[in-house]
Amino acid sequence: MVCQHQVEIDVWPATAEVYFRDERYANLINTQARFDAAVYNAPNCEVKWEVRALDGSPGQGQVGRDRPLHAPDKDGLNSGLTEIVVATATADPTRQAFAYVTLVGRGPEPPPAATLLILPQRREPILPAGGDSAWIDDSNKVQVFRAVVRNSPSSLNWFVGGSAVPEAEHGPLFYFAPAAASGPDTVIPIRAQLATDASVKSEAKVVLVNYNWPGIV
């Protein structure tokens, strides 16, 4: 009778902690951990690596041929998720060794919020038919409103006094003072909002005035 020693396998480190691959604060080196295995009493030292969840199903991380475990992106995974690194001896697949790896982190930095600002915020154009407005250059009876958009490629929806102005969707808004107004200081609200998110908006106002030149009777 010939006694043959049983194949044995050992893996280290027994535990490791890595950050999610898209973790906002992690250095790339912290998103992976290297595992090594030793096989005893076998004709070769080849090892098959796997990553499994605690219930035995396929895990999230991957162990490459050079034996580092590469963490996954966070996606919807919880920080503190623990998985099992399994090393199986190819000489005897019934012989395995295990290590534990914990995935931690908050994930990537959230995208910056979209912002919108109308410039100018207030303008007082002259009514063309009010008071002594005929003496005033027509450039004072029109105003160009521009919207400064940050962190969004969306087009804009413009509104003047609650009414949409579709022709201003992809550019500035040209506001022309009406011939007359209901009062000497009529206020017209101007609003711009993202076409894809109406909650991102900015408001300005137009105060229509009649020009009266002192000394002219």
Short mmCIF file of C-alpha atoms in Angstrom, two decimals:
data_model
loop_
_atom_site.label_atom_id
_atom_site.label_comp_id
_atom_site.label_asym_id
_atom_site.label_seq_id
_atom_site.Cartn_x
_atom_site.Cartn_y
_atom_site.Cartn_z
CA MET A 1 0.00 0.00 0.00
CA VAL A 2 1.26 3.43 -0.95
CA CYS A 3 0.16 6.34 1.19
CA GLN A 4 -0.42 9.56 -0.68
CA HIS A 5 -0.70 12.86 1.11
CA GLN A 6 -3.90 14.81 0.61
CA VAL A 7 -3.68 17.91 -1.53
CA GLU A 8 -3.78 21.01 0.61
CA ILE A 9 -4.24 24.65 -0.35
CA ASP A 10 -3.79 27.85 1.59
CA VAL A 11 -4.70 31.43 0.59
CA TRP A 12 -3.68 34.76 2.07
CA PRO A 13 -4.44 37.34 3.24
CA ALA A 14 -7.45 35.86 5.01
CA THR A 15 -9.31 39.18 4.89
CA ALA A 16 -8.99 42.35 2.85
CA GLU A 17 -10.83 45.61 2.35
CA VAL A 18 -11.08 47.41 -0.99
CA TYR A 19 -12.88 50.53 -2.18
CA PHE A 20 -15.36 50.52 -5.02
CA ARG A 21 -13.63 51.14 -8.34
CA ASP A 22 -15.49 54.43 -8.85
CA GLU A 23 -15.09 55.58 -5.25
CA ARG A 24 -14.66 59.36 -5.18
CA TYR A 25 -11.95 59.41 -2.52
CA ALA A 26 -10.02 56.22 -3.29
CA ASN A 27 -6.62 55.92 -4.87
CA LEU A 28 -6.57 53.32 -7.65
CA ILE A 29 -4.33 51.10 -5.57
CA ASN A 30 -7.02 50.90 -2.88
CA THR A 31 -9.57 49.48 -5.34
CA GLN A 32 -7.79 46.14 -5.58
CA ALA A 33 -6.25 43.54 -3.31
CA ARG A 34 -3.75 40.84 -4.21
CA PHE A 35 -4.34 37.29 -3.03
CA ASP A 36 -1.80 34.48 -3.14
CA ALA A 37 -2.25 30.76 -2.76
CA ALA A 38 0.06 27.86 -1.98
CA VAL A 39 -0.74 24.27 -3.02
CA TYR A 40 0.86 21.34 -1.19
CA ASN A 41 1.16 17.65 -2.10
CA ALA A 42 0.15 18.25 -5.72
CA PRO A 43 1.97 17.77 -9.04
CA ASN A 44 1.34 21.45 -9.87
CA CYS A 45 0.53 24.65 -8.07
CA GLU A 46 -2.13 25.92 -10.44
CA VAL A 47 -5.14 27.58 -8.84
CA LYS A 48 -8.53 28.64 -10.13
CA TRP A 49 -9.81 31.90 -8.62
CA GLU A 50 -13.43 32.90 -8.11
CA VAL A 51 -15.39 35.55 -6.25
CA ARG A 52 -18.68 34.54 -4.70
CA ALA A 53 -21.36 36.18 -2.62
CA LEU A 54 -21.95 34.84 0.88
CA ASP A 55 -24.84 32.74 -0.41
CA GLY A 56 -22.58 31.05 -2.96
CA SER A 57 -23.86 32.93 -6.01
CA PRO A 58 -21.42 34.77 -8.33
CA GLY A 59 -19.83 37.76 -6.64
CA GLN A 60 -19.29 41.32 -7.83
CA GLY A 61 -15.50 41.54 -7.88
CA GLN A 62 -13.11 39.76 -10.21
CA VAL A 63 -9.75 38.11 -9.61
CA GLY A 64 -7.39 38.43 -12.55
CA ARG A 65 -4.74 35.96 -13.70
CA ASP A 66 -2.08 37.90 -11.81
CA ARG A 67 -4.24 37.40 -8.68
CA PRO A 68 -5.39 40.90 -7.74
CA LEU A 69 -9.05 41.28 -6.94
CA HIS A 70 -10.50 44.26 -8.81
CA ALA A 71 -13.42 45.91 -7.06
CA PRO A 72 -16.60 46.63 -9.05
CA ASP A 73 -18.29 49.99 -9.49
CA LYS A 74 -20.60 50.86 -6.63
CA ASP A 75 -23.82 51.09 -8.65
CA GLY A 76 -26.45 49.98 -6.14
CA LEU A 77 -24.12 47.94 -3.92
CA ASN A 78 -24.00 48.67 -0.21
CA SER A 79 -20.83 49.79 1.49
CA GLY A 80 -19.68 46.96 3.73
CA LEU A 81 -20.68 44.23 1.29
CA THR A 82 -18.59 41.14 2.06
CA GLU A 83 -17.72 38.52 -0.55
CA ILE A 84 -15.72 35.31 -0.59
CA VAL A 85 -12.54 34.81 -2.60
CA VAL A 86 -12.27 31.12 -3.50
CA ALA A 87 -9.03 29.45 -4.53
CA THR A 88 -9.47 25.95 -5.99
CA ALA A 89 -6.53 23.58 -6.62
CA THR A 90 -6.67 22.40 -10.24
CA ALA A 91 -4.91 19.20 -9.23
CA ASP A 92 -7.87 18.37 -6.96
CA PRO A 93 -10.97 20.56 -7.41
CA THR A 94 -12.37 19.30 -4.11
CA ARG A 95 -9.63 21.19 -2.27
CA GLN A 96 -10.38 24.87 -1.77
CA ALA A 97 -9.31 27.74 0.41
CA PHE A 98 -11.26 30.88 1.21
CA ALA A 99 -10.66 34.52 2.03
CA TYR A 100 -13.04 37.37 2.71
CA VAL A 101 -13.07 40.76 1.01
CA THR A 102 -15.20 43.73 2.06
CA LEU A 103 -16.22 46.41 -0.44
CA VAL A 104 -16.49 49.88 1.04
CA GLY A 105 -17.05 53.43 -0.15
CA ARG A 106 -19.69 55.99 -1.07
CA GLY A 107 -19.32 55.68 -4.83
CA PRO A 108 -18.59 58.41 -7.35
CA GLU A 109 -19.03 62.10 -6.72
CA PRO A 110 -22.60 63.06 -7.67
CA PRO A 111 -22.82 65.18 -10.80
CA PRO A 112 -22.95 68.92 -10.14
CA ALA A 113 -26.43 70.35 -10.06
CA ALA A 114 -27.66 72.30 -13.06
CA THR A 115 -28.02 76.04 -12.53
CA LEU A 116 -29.62 78.81 -14.53
CA LEU A 117 -29.37 82.58 -14.22
CA ILE A 118 -31.03 85.26 -16.35
CA LEU A 119 -29.03 88.41 -17.01
CA PRO A 120 -29.92 91.16 -16.42
CA GLN A 121 -32.26 90.53 -13.50
CA ARG A 122 -34.14 93.82 -13.92
CA ARG A 123 -34.63 96.23 -16.78
CA GLU A 124 -36.70 99.37 -17.31
CA PRO A 125 -37.33 99.85 -21.02
CA ILE A 126 -39.12 102.94 -22.25
CA LEU A 127 -42.64 102.69 -23.64
CA PRO A 128 -42.52 103.79 -27.30
CA ALA A 129 -45.74 105.81 -27.05
CA GLY A 130 -45.42 107.03 -23.49
CA GLY A 131 -44.75 110.62 -22.47
CA ASP A 132 -41.74 112.07 -24.30
CA SER A 133 -40.50 108.65 -25.49
CA ALA A 134 -40.25 109.91 -29.07
CA TRP A 135 -37.11 111.76 -28.00
CA ILE A 136 -35.47 108.55 -26.77
CA ASP A 137 -33.43 106.27 -29.00
CA ASP A 138 -35.19 103.01 -29.90
CA SER A 139 -32.35 100.98 -28.36
CA ASN A 140 -33.78 101.99 -24.96
CA LYS A 141 -37.10 100.35 -25.83
CA VAL A 142 -35.78 96.83 -26.26
CA GLN A 143 -33.84 94.51 -23.97
CA VAL A 144 -31.90 91.32 -24.63
CA PHE A 145 -32.10 88.74 -21.84
CA ARG A 146 -29.54 85.97 -21.79
CA ALA A 147 -29.51 82.83 -19.69
CA VAL A 148 -26.29 81.45 -18.21
CA VAL A 149 -26.67 77.68 -17.92
CA ARG A 150 -24.19 75.51 -16.09
CA ASN A 151 -23.94 71.71 -15.89
CA SER A 152 -26.71 71.00 -18.37
CA PRO A 153 -26.89 70.70 -22.18
CA SER A 154 -30.66 71.24 -22.13
CA SER A 155 -32.38 73.88 -24.23
CA LEU A 156 -34.53 76.53 -22.54
CA ASN A 157 -38.15 77.45 -22.31
CA TRP A 158 -38.72 81.20 -22.07
CA PHE A 159 -41.84 82.87 -20.70
CA VAL A 160 -42.90 86.51 -20.80
CA GLY A 161 -45.72 87.34 -18.43
CA GLY A 162 -46.66 83.65 -18.28
CA SER A 163 -46.75 83.16 -22.05
CA ALA A 164 -44.22 80.86 -23.73
CA VAL A 165 -41.81 82.35 -26.28
CA PRO A 166 -40.80 79.33 -28.43
CA GLU A 167 -38.58 81.30 -30.81
CA ALA A 168 -36.19 82.02 -27.93
CA GLU A 169 -35.69 78.33 -27.10
CA HIS A 170 -32.10 78.07 -28.35
CA GLY A 171 -30.89 81.59 -27.78
CA PRO A 172 -31.42 84.88 -25.95
CA LEU A 173 -34.80 86.50 -25.44
CA PHE A 174 -35.44 89.79 -27.21
CA TYR A 175 -38.02 91.78 -25.32
CA PHE A 176 -39.63 94.72 -27.13
CA ALA A 177 -41.53 97.21 -25.02
CA PRO A 178 -45.20 97.46 -26.04
CA ALA A 179 -46.63 100.70 -27.36
CA ALA A 180 -48.51 101.30 -24.13
CA ALA A 181 -49.01 99.73 -20.72
CA SER A 182 -51.82 99.48 -18.23
CA GLY A 183 -50.00 101.70 -15.77
CA PRO A 184 -46.94 103.92 -15.44
CA ASP A 185 -44.85 101.20 -13.78
CA THR A 186 -46.20 97.93 -15.15
CA VAL A 187 -44.08 94.93 -14.11
CA ILE A 188 -43.66 92.09 -16.59
CA PRO A 189 -42.12 88.84 -15.25
CA ILE A 190 -39.52 87.08 -17.38
CA ARG A 191 -38.75 83.42 -16.71
CA ALA A 192 -36.41 80.86 -18.20
CA GLN A 193 -36.34 77.18 -17.28
CA LEU A 194 -34.63 74.07 -18.54
CA ALA A 195 -36.69 72.18 -21.10
CA THR A 196 -35.77 68.90 -19.37
CA ASP A 197 -36.26 70.08 -15.78
CA ALA A 198 -38.69 72.88 -15.06
CA SER A 199 -37.49 73.10 -11.46
CA VAL A 200 -34.22 74.62 -12.70
CA LYS A 201 -35.26 78.16 -13.49
CA SER A 202 -34.47 81.84 -13.10
CA GLU A 203 -36.63 84.92 -13.08
CA ALA A 204 -36.15 88.53 -14.02
CA LYS A 205 -38.49 91.46 -14.37
CA VAL A 206 -39.23 94.26 -16.78
CA VAL A 207 -40.60 97.51 -15.38
CA LEU A 208 -42.21 99.52 -18.18
CA VAL A 209 -41.87 103.27 -17.73
CA ASN A 210 -43.08 106.38 -19.54
CA TYR A 211 -40.29 108.83 -20.19
CA ASN A 212 -41.02 112.43 -19.36
CA TRP A 213 -38.27 114.84 -20.24
CA PRO A 214 -37.97 117.64 -17.68
CA GLY A 215 -38.57 121.02 -19.22
CA ILE A 216 -40.52 119.84 -22.23
CA VAL A 217 -44.09 121.13 -22.21
#
